[in-house]
Amino acid sequence: MDELITFMRARLDEDERGARDATPGPWSYDPGKEWYDGDDFVTMTNGQEFVGYGGLSLFRGAVCITGDAGHAQSAKDAEYIAGHDPARTLRETEARRRALARHVPGPPTEAGRRTMARHSPAPPTETAPLPDAEPPSGTEPPFRTELASGTEPEAGAGPDRTGPASRAEPVAGTEPDGTEPDGTERDRTEPDRTEWAAEADGPARCQYDGQPWPCLDLRDLAAPYADHPDYRDEWRP
């Protein structure tokens, strides 16, 4: 079950070693500068696009040359390489390690419960009818009707909605103030929506989001390494 975690840790360690062994950053690309190599007459004449290190203000040398100066693709390559210097790789590695530490199999953490609560659909609820508005003092309600015999309906009966019968009734088994018949406060806790939690004899689940493990986020973290020989097809998102 931990093969994917082991795989990810090994890949992140490799990424970190590669970044630390590379020419220290920051790397930069300046489209207004060209690289000239004094040992080659051709490059002395034409100049080349290059990625420098040390920053634009503290230029120390070239990391790589991507092609002839002014060539559109050479310029795009240099700009891309400069944007992915070792410092960025180290930041990405640490961020992925933090994500990996969250997405491991096990009982749901408190953060995991909150995460799932935000994404779980709320159970349907019945909306109690709102009480009818009272008519202004001294006026007849427009919805007041008379019986066929010409007598007015008693308060709370028939279509006359101004009577007490139109008011919301208390929930069956409770007092009008919302307490239980024995005086205890009514339990208003929302229904438990944590069926996603791992059962003792059920499939392994991610402790962060409750998904069957390996979860989708972990699969996405591993996807950039799909060309590695140790990557498995069952890990694909």
PDB file of C-alpha atoms in Angstrom, residues 29-37 42-51 64-79:
ATOM      1  CA  TYR A  29      17.235  35.801 -19.475  1.00  0.00           C
ATOM      2  CA  ASP A  30      17.693  39.251 -20.967  1.00  0.00           C
ATOM      3  CA  PRO A  31      16.474  39.546 -24.574  1.00  0.00           C
ATOM      4  CA  GLY A  32      18.610  42.642 -24.959  1.00  0.00           C
ATOM      5  CA  LYS A  33      21.868  40.770 -24.390  1.00  0.00           C
ATOM      6  CA  GLU A  34      23.716  38.299 -26.607  1.00  0.00           C
ATOM      7  CA  TRP A  35      26.411  35.788 -25.789  1.00  0.00           C
ATOM      8  CA  TYR A  36      29.696  35.916 -27.725  1.00  0.00           C
ATOM      9  CA  ASP A  37      32.333  33.251 -27.546  1.00  0.00           C
ATOM     10  CA  VAL A  42      30.935  32.508 -36.097  1.00  0.00           C
ATOM     11  CA  THR A  43      29.522  33.278 -32.670  1.00  0.00           C
ATOM     12  CA  MET A  44      31.626  36.410 -32.498  1.00  0.00           C
ATOM     13  CA  THR A  45      29.764  37.560 -35.603  1.00  0.00           C
ATOM     14  CA  ASN A  46      26.237  36.382 -34.834  1.00  0.00           C
ATOM     15  CA  GLY A  47      25.843  36.271 -31.058  1.00  0.00           C
ATOM     16  CA  GLN A  48      23.573  33.798 -29.281  1.00  0.00           C
ATOM     17  CA  GLU A  49      20.599  33.678 -26.933  1.00  0.00           C
ATOM     18  CA  PHE A  50      21.639  32.460 -23.484  1.00  0.00           C
ATOM     19  CA  VAL A  51      20.534  31.918 -19.912  1.00  0.00           C
ATOM     20  CA  CYS A  64      23.403  27.507 -21.384  1.00  0.00           C
ATOM     21  CA  ILE A  65      23.086  28.784 -24.934  1.00  0.00           C
ATOM     22  CA  THR A  66      19.822  28.095 -26.741  1.00  0.00           C
ATOM     23  CA  GLY A  67      20.532  29.281 -30.294  1.00  0.00           C
ATOM     24  CA  ASP A  68      21.210  32.231 -32.542  1.00  0.00           C
ATOM     25  CA  ALA A  69      20.389  35.678 -31.226  1.00  0.00           C
ATOM     26  CA  GLY A  70      17.106  36.990 -32.568  1.00  0.00           C
ATOM     27  CA  HIS A  71      15.767  33.513 -33.295  1.00  0.00           C
ATOM     28  CA  ALA A  72      12.226  33.369 -31.857  1.00  0.00           C
ATOM     29  CA  GLN A  73      12.379  29.781 -30.615  1.00  0.00           C
ATOM     30  CA  SER A  74      15.842  30.223 -29.110  1.00  0.00           C
ATOM     31  CA  ALA A  75      14.544  33.216 -27.161  1.00  0.00           C
ATOM     32  CA  LYS A  76      11.486  31.293 -25.887  1.00  0.00           C
ATOM     33  CA  ASP A  77      13.665  28.371 -24.804  1.00  0.00           C
ATOM     34  CA  ALA A  78      16.005  30.668 -22.899  1.00  0.00           C
ATOM     35  CA  GLU A  79      13.103  32.409 -21.180  1.00  0.00           C
TER      36      GLU A  79
END
